[in-house]
Coordinates of C-alpha atoms and ligand atoms in Angstrom, one line a residue:
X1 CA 24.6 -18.6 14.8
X2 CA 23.8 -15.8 12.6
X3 CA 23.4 -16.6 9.0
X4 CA 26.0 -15.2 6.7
X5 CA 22.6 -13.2 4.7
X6 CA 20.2 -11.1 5.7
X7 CA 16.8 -12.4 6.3
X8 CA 14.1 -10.6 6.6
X9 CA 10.3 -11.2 7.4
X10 CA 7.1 -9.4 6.7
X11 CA 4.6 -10.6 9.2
X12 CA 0.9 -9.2 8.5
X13 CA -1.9 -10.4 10.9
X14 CA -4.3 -11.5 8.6
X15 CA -7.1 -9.1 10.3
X16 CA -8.2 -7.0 7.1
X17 CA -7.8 -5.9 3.9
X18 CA -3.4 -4.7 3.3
X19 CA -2.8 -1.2 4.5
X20 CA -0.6 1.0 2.4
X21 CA 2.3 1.1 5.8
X22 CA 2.1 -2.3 5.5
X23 CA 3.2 -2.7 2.1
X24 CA 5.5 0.0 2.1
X25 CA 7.4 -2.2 5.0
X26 CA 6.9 -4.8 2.9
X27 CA 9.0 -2.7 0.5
X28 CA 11.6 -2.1 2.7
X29 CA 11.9 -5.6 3.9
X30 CA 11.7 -6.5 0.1
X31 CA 14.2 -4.5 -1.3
X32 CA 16.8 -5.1 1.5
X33 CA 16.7 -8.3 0.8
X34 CA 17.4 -8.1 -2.5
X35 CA 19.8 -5.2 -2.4
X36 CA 22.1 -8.1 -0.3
X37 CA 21.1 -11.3 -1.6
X38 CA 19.8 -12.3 1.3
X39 CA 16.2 -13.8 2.0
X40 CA 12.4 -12.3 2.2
X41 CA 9.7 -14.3 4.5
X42 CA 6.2 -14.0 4.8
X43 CA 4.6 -15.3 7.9
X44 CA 1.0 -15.4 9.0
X45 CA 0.5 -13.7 12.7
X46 CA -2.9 -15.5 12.9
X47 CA -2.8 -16.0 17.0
X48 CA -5.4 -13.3 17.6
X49 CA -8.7 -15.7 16.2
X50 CA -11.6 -12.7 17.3
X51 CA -10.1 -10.7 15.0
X52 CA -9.4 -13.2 11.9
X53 CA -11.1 -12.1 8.8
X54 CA -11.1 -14.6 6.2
X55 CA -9.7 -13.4 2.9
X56 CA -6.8 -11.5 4.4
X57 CA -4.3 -13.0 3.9
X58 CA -5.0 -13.7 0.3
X59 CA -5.6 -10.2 -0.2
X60 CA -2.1 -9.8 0.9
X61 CA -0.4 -12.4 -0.7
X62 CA -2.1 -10.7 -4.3
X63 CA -1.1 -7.4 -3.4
X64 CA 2.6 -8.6 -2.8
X65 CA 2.9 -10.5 -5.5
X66 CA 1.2 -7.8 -7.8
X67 CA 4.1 -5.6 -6.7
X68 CA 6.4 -8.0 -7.8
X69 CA 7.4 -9.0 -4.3
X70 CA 7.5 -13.2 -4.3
X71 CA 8.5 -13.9 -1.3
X72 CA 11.3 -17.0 -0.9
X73 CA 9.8 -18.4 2.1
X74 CA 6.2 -18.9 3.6
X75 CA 3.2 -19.4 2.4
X76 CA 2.9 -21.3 -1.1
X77 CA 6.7 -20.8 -1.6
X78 CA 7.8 -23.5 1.5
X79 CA 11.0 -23.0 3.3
X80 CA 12.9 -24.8 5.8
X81 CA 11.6 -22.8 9.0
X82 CA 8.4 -23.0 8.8
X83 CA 5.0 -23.6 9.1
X84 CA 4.8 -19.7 8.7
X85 CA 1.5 -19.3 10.2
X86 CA 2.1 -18.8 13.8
X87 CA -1.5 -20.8 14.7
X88 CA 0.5 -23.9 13.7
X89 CA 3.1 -23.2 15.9
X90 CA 1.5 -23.4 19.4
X91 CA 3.6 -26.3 20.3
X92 CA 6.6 -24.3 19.7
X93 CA 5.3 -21.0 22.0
X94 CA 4.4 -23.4 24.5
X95 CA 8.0 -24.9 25.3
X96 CA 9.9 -21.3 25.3
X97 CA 7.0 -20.2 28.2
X98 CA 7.8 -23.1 30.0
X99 CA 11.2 -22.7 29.6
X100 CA 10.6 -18.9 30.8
X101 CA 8.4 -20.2 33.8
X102 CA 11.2 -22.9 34.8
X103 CA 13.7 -19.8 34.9
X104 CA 11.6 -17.7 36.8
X105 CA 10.9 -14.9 34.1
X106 CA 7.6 -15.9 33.6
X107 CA 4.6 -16.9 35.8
X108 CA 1.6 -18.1 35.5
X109 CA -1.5 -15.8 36.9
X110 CA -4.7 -16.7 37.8
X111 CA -6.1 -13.3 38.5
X112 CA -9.9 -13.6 36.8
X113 CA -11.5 -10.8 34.4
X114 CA -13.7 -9.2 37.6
X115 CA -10.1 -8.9 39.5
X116 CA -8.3 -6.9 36.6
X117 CA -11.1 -4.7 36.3
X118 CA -11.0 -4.3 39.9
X119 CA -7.9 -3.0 40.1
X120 CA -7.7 -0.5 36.7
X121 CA -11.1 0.9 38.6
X122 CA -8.4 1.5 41.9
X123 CA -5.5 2.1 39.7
X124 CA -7.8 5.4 37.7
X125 CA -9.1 6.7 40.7
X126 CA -5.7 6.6 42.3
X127 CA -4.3 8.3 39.1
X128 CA -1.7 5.4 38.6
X129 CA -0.5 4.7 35.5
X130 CA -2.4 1.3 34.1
X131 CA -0.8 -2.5 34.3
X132 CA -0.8 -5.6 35.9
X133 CA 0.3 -5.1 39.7
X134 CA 2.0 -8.7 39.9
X135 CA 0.1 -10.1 42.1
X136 CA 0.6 -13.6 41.0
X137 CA 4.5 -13.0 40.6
X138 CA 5.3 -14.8 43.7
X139 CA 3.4 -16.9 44.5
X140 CA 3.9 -20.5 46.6
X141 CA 3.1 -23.8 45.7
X142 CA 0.2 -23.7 47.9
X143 CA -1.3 -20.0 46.9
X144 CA -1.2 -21.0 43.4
X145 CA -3.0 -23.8 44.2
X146 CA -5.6 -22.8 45.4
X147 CA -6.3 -20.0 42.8
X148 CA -6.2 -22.5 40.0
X149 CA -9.5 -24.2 41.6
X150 CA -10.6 -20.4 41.0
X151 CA -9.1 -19.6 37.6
X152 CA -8.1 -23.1 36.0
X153 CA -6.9 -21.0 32.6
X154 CA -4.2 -19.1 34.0
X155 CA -2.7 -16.8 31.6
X156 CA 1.6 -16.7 31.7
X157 CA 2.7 -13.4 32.0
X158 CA 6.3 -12.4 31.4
X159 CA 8.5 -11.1 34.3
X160 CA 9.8 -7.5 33.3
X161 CA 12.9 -6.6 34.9
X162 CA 11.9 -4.3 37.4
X163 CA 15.2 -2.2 37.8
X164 CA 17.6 -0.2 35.8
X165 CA 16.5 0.3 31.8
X166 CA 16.0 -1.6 28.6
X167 CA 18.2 -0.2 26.1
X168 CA 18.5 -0.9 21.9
X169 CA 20.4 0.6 19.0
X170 CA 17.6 1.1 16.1
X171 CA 18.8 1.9 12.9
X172 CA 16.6 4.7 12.4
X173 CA 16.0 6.1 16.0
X174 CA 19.8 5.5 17.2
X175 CA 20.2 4.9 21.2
X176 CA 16.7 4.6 22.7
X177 CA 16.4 3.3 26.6
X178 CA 13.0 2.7 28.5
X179 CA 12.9 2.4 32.1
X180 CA 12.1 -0.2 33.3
X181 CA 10.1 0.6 36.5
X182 CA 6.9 1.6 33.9
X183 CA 6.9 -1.1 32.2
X184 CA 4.1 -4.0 32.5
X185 CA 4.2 -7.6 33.4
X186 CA 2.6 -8.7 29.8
X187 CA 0.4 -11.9 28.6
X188 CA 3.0 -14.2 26.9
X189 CA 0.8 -17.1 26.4
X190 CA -3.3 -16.4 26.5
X191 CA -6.1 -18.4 28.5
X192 CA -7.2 -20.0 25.2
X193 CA -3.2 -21.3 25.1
X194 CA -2.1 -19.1 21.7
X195 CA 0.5 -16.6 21.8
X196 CA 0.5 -12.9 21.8
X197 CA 1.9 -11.0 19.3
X198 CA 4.8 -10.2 21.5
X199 CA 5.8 -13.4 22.2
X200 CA 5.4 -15.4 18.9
X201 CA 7.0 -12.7 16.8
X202 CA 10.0 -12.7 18.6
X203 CA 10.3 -17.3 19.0
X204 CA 9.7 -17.1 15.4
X205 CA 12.0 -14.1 14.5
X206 CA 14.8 -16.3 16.7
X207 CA 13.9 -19.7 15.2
X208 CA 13.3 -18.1 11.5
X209 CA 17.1 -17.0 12.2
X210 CA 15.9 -13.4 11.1
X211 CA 18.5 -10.9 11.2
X212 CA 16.5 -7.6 10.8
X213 CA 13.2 -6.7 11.9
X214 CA 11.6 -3.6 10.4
X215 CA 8.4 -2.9 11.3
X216 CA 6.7 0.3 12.0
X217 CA 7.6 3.0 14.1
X218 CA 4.2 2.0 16.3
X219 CA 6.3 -1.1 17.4
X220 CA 9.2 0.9 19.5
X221 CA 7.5 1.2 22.5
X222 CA 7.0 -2.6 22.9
X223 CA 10.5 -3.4 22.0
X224 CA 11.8 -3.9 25.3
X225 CA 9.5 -6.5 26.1
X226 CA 11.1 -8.0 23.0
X227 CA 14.2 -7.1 24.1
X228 CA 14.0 -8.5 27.5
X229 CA 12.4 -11.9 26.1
X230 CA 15.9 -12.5 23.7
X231 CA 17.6 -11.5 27.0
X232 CA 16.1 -13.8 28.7
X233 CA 16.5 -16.7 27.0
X234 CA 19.7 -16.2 25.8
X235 CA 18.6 -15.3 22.1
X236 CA 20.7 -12.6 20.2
X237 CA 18.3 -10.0 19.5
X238 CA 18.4 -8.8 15.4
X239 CA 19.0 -5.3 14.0
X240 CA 15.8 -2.9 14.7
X241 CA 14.2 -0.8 12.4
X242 CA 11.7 1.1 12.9
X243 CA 10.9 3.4 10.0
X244 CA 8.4 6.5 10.6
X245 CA 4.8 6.3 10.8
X246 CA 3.2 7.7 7.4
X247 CA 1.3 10.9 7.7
X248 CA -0.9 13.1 4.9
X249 CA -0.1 16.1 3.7
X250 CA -2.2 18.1 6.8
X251 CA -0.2 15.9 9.3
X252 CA -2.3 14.0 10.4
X253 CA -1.7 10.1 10.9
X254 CA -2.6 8.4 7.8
X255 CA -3.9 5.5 9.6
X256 CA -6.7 7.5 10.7
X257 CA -8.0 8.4 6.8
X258 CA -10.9 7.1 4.8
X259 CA -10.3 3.8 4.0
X260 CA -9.7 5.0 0.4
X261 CA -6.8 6.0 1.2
X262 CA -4.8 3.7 3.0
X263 CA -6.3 0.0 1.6
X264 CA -3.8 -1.0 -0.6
X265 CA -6.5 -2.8 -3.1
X266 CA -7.8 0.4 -4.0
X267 CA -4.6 1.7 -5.7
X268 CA -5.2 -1.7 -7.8
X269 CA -8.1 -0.9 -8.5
X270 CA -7.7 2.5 -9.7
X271 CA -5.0 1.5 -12.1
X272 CA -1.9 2.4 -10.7
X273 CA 1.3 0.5 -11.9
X274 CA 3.0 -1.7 -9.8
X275 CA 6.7 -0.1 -11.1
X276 CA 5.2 3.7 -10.1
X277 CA 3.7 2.2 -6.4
X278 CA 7.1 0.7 -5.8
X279 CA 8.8 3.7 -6.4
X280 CA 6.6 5.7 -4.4
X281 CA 6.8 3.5 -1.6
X282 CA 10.8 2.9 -1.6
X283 CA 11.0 6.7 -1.5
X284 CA 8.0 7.4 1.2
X285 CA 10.4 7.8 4.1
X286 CA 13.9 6.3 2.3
X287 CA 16.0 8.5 0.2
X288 CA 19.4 7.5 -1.9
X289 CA 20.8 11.1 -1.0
X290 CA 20.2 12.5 -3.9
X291 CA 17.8 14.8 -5.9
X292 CA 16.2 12.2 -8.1
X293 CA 12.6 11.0 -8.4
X294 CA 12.6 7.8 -10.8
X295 CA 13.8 4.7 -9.5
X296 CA 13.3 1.1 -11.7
X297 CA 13.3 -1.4 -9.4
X298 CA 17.2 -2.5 -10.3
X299 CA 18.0 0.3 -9.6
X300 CA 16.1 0.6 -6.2
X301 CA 17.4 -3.0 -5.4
X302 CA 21.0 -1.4 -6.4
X303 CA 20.6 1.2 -3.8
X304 CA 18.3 0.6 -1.2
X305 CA 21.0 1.0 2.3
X306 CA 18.8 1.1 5.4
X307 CA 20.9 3.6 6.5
X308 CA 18.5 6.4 3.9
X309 CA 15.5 5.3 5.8
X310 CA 14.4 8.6 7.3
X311 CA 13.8 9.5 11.2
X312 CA 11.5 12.3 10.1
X313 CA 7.5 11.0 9.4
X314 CA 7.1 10.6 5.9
X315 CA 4.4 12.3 4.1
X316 CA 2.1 10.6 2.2
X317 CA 1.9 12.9 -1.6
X318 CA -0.8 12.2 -3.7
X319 CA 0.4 14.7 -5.9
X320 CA 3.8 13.0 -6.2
X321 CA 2.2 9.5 -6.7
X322 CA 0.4 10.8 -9.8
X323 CA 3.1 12.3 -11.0
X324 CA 5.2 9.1 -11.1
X325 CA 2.6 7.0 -12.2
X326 CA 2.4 10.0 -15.6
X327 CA 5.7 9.2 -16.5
X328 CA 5.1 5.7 -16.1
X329 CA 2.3 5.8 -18.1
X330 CA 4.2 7.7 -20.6
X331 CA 7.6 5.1 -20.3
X332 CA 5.5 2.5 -21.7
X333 CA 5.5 1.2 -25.7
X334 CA 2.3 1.7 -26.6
X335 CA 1.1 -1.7 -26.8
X336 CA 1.8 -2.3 -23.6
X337 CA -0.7 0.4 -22.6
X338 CA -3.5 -0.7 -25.1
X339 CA -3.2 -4.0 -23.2
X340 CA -3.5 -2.4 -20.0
X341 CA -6.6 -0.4 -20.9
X342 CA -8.4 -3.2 -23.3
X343 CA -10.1 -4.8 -20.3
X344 CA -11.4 -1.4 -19.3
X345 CA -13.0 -0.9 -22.5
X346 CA -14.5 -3.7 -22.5
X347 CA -15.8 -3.5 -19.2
X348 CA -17.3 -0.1 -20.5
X349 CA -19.0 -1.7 -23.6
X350 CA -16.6 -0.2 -26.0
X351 CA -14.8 -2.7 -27.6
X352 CA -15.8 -6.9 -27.7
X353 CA -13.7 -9.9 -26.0
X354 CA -12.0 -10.1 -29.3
X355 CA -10.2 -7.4 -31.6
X356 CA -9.8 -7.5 -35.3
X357 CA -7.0 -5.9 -37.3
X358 CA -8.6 -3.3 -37.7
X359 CA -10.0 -2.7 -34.1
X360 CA -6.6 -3.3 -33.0
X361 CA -5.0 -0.6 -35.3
X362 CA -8.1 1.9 -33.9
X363 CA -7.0 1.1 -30.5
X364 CA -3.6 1.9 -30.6
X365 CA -4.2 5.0 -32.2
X366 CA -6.9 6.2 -29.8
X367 CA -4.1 4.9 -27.0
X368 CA -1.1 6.9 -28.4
X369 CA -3.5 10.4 -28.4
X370 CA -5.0 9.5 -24.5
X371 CA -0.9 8.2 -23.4
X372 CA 0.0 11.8 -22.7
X373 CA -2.3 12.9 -20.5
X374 CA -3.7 9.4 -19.0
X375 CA -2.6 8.5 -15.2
X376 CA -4.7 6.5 -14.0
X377 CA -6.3 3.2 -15.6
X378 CA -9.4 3.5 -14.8
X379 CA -9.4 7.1 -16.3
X380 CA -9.2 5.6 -19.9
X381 CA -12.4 4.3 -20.6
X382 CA -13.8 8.1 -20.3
X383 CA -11.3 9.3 -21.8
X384 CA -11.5 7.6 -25.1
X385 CA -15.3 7.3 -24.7
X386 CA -16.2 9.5 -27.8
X387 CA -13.9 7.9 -30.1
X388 CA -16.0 5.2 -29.9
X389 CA -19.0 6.1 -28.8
X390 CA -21.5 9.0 -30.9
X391 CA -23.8 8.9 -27.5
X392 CA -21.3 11.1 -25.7
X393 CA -23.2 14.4 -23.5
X394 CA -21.7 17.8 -24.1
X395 CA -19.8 19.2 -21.1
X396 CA -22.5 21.7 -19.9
X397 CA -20.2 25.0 -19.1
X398 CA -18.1 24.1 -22.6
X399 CA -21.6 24.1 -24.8
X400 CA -22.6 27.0 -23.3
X401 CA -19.3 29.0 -24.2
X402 CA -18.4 27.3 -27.8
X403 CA -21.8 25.7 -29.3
X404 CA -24.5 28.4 -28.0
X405 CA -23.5 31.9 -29.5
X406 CA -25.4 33.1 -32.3
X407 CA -22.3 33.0 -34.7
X408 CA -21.5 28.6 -34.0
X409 CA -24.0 27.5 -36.7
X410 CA -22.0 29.5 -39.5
X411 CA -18.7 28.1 -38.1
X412 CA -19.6 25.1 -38.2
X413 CA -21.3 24.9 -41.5
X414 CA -17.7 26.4 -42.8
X415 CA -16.0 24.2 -41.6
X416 CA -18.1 21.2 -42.6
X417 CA -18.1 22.4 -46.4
X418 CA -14.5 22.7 -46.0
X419 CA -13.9 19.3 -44.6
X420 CA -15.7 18.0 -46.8
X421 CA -13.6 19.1 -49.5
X422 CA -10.6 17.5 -47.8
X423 CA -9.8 14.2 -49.5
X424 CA -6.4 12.8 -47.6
X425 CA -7.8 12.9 -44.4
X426 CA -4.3 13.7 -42.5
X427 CA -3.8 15.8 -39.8
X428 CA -2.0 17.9 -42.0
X429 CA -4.9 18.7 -44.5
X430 CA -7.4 18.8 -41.0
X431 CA -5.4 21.4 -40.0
X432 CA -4.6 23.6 -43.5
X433 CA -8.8 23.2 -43.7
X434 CA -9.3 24.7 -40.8
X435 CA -7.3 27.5 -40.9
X436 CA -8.5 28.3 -43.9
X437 CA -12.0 28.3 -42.9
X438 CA -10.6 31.2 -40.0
X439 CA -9.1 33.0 -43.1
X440 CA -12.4 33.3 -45.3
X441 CA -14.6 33.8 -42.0
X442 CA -11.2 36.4 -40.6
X443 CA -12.0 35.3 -37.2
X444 CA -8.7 33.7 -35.0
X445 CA -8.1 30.0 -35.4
X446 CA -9.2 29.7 -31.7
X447 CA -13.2 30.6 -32.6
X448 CA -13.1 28.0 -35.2
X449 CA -11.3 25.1 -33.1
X450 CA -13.2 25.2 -29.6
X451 CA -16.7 24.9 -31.1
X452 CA -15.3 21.9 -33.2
X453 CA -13.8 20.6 -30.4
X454 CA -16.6 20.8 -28.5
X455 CA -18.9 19.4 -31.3
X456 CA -16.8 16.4 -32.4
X457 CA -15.9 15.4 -28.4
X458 CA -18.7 16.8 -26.1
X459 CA -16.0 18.2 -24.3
X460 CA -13.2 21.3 -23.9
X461 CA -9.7 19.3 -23.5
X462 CA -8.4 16.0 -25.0
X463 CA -5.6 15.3 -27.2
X464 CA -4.6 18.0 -30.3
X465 CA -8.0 18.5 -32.3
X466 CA -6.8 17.3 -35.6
X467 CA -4.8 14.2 -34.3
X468 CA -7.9 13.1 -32.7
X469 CA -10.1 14.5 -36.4
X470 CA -8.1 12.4 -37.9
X471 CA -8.7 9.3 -35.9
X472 CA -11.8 9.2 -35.7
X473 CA -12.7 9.5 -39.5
X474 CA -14.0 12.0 -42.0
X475 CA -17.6 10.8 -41.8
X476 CA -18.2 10.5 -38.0
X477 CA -16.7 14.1 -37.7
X478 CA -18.6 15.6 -40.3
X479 CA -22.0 13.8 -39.0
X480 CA -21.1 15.3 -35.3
X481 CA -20.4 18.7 -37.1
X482 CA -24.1 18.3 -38.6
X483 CA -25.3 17.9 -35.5
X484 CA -23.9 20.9 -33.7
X485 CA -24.6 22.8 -36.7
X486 CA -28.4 23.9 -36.1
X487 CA -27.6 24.9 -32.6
X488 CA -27.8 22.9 -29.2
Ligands
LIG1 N1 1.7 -8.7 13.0 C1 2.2 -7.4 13.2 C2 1.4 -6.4 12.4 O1 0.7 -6.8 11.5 C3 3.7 -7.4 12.7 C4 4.5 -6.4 13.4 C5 6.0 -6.8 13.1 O2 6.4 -6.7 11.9 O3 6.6 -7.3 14.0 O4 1.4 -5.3 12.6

């Protein structure tokens, strides 16, 4: 019986650190379910133990949840089909193979290691296409038998149809059939009695009652064995989706990049929002039809059809990442973003554990000047550095150009002795000071603002000049004025 919803499952194997396809079919998985009301399950595919690496599967749980994407079913959240780790369901596995090897479609075989390599050796030299050759298909009572005394930890291999084709409808490739004749009699159920991947994923996707199963691209040439499995035993198979594989801008797949790139935890790390990531990833290979780029995640939930998911590979855009994460940035009220950045600056030694009024004030002022041209978190804390900070270096190239000509220590002894004179210290009367001083020297404005730019910050952009004067205070400016004044 199908349920009346959708459900949907994201199944990592807890075997490293979240990769960035992995989330973004997370995303897809997420926002289908919510787009229909329907239901989004996380369940552990932990049946391959050699390569287990502890801390996975937290490390995904964190990263889905810090994308806002609680799952309603599996791990910490319960549900009534679990357990959803798949290495407490060996009991389960266990009855369909038998089931399978009572009907015929499956089989146990006893062929050892030595034998398999055996034959791949014949099977290369022969130029054959690799697999299993089904030896142990049919075998009698008695032949089996006697090669259990040999091999007492048969594995249980599936019987492939060997005729005609294995055909699905996938919502993002359309028709696709395989033939049949090339494919492989596959391990169901190991030597050391867990599952493989083929088999557990689709007992559970049956038993979970999961109606759609989108999972990448990678996946479609093993879906016949899936296919073939729900065939035979008598299982309806769910909606396929197989969305394109992810590749970076040279076309390369993006799997094979620096780690960098494609662990998820790094985007984390490097302050990214979870509202700009999710909109990047629901648009990485999805598309509503329409020329827009900003998404909330109502409205993504609102739109999200399956039926936008792209048959072309999507293209991973760095470019476009940081440009959604800007206008995030820039979206925010600018609490928000003081809060955001606070434990950066503290991290940095800026600020303490604990703000005053007044250090409160200071920091949403510096934040408001930094909010324009800020993307990334981890940006701010250099950034804002000489705002609080009179330690800062001088950019090298920018000294050289503003602070090191012979004509910088009368500039900037001008426009000290005109600051000095300014007694609101407003942007306004920062910046009627400093034209002035261009008007009594008659040089441009430009001559007198980069070496005091490059005096009061170390450095040749940042915010406007006077907004940032002004912040930082009448004294500090004038004393890094001073400073600058009898030449680098
Ligand atoms: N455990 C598989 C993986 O992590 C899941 C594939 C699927 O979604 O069926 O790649």
């Amino acid at each position: 019986m199908t349920p009346d919803k959708p459900r949907l499952r994201m199944a990592p194997s807890p075997t490293g650190s979240p990769h960035i396809g992995n989330i973004r079919t997370a995303v897809f998985d997420y926002l289908y379910a919510r787009h229909t009301g329907g239901t989004f399950i996380l369940r552990i595919e932990d049946t391959d133990r050699n390569r287990f690496v502890e801390g996975a599967l937290e490390e995904m749980m964190y990263a889905l949840r810090w994308m806002g994407m609680q799952w309603d079913e599996g791990p910490e959240a319960g549900g009534d089909f679990g357990p959803y780790f798949q290495s407490q369901r060996l009991d389960i596995y266990h009855q369909y193979a038998d089931r399978l090897v009572e009907q015929g479609r499956a089989y146990r075989c006893y062929c050892t290691r030595e034998r398999l390599e055996e034959m791949r050796k014949v099977q290369e030299a022969a130029k054959l296409p690799p697999g299993y050759d089904r030896r142990c298909r049919n075998l009698s009572k008695e032949e089996s038998g006697t090669l259990a005394q040999e091999n007492p930890n048969p594995v249980i291999r599936f019987a492939m149809n060997r005729d005609g084709t294995t055909e699905l409808d996938d919502v993002v490739r359309g028709h696709v059939s395989f033939r049949n004749d090339l494919q492989d009699d596959f391990i169901i159920i190991k030597a050391d009695g867990f599952p493989t991947y083929h088999f557990a994923s689709v007992v559970d996707d049956h038993l979970m009652k999961i109606t759609h199963v989108v999972r990448g691209d990678e996946w479609l040439s093993s879906a016949p064995k899936h296919v073939q499995i729900y065939e035979a035993l008598g299982w309806q198979a769910p909606v396929w989706v197989h969305p394109s594989l992810i590749l970076d801008e040279s076309g390369k797949k993006l799997s094979k990049r620096s780690e960098a790139q494609t662990r998820f935890l790094s985007y984390i790390e490097d302050g990214y929002l979870p509202e700009a990531m999710l909109n990047f990833l629901a648009t990485m290979g999805w598309s509503a039809g329409e020329d827009r780029k900003l998404y909330s995640r109502e409205e993504l939930i609102e739109k999200f059809a399956l039926e936008g998911i792209t048959n072309h590979p999507a293209i991973f855009d760095l470019a476009k990442l940081n440009d959604l994460q800007g206008e995030y940035i820039r979206m925010l009220a600018v609490e928000q973003l003081a809060d955001m950045i606070q434990p950066r600056l503290q991290q940095a030694g800026y600020i303490g554990d604990s703000l005053a009024g007044d250090d409160i004030s200071y920091l949403l002022r510096v934040t408001a000047l930094i909010q324009d041209r800020l993307v990334l978190l981890n940006e701010a804390a250099d950034m804002v550095s000489y705002f609080y900070s009179d330690e800062f270096e001088y950019d090298e190239k920018g000294a050289r150009k503003h602070l090191a000509k012979d004509t910088t220590p009368a500039i900037l002894k001008a426009v000290i002795s005109k600051l000095s004179d300014v007694n609101s210290w407003t942007v306004g009367d920062i910046e009627s000071a400093m034209r002035a001083v261009a008007d009594d020297l008659a040089v441009k404005a430009a001559d007198i603002i980069h070496p005091t730019r490059m005096a009061v910050t170390g450095r040749t952009w940042g915010p406007g000049l006077f907004e940032l004067m002004e912040v930082i205070g009448k004294s500090r400016v004038v004393a890094r004025l001073e400073r600058c004044a009898g030449g680098l």
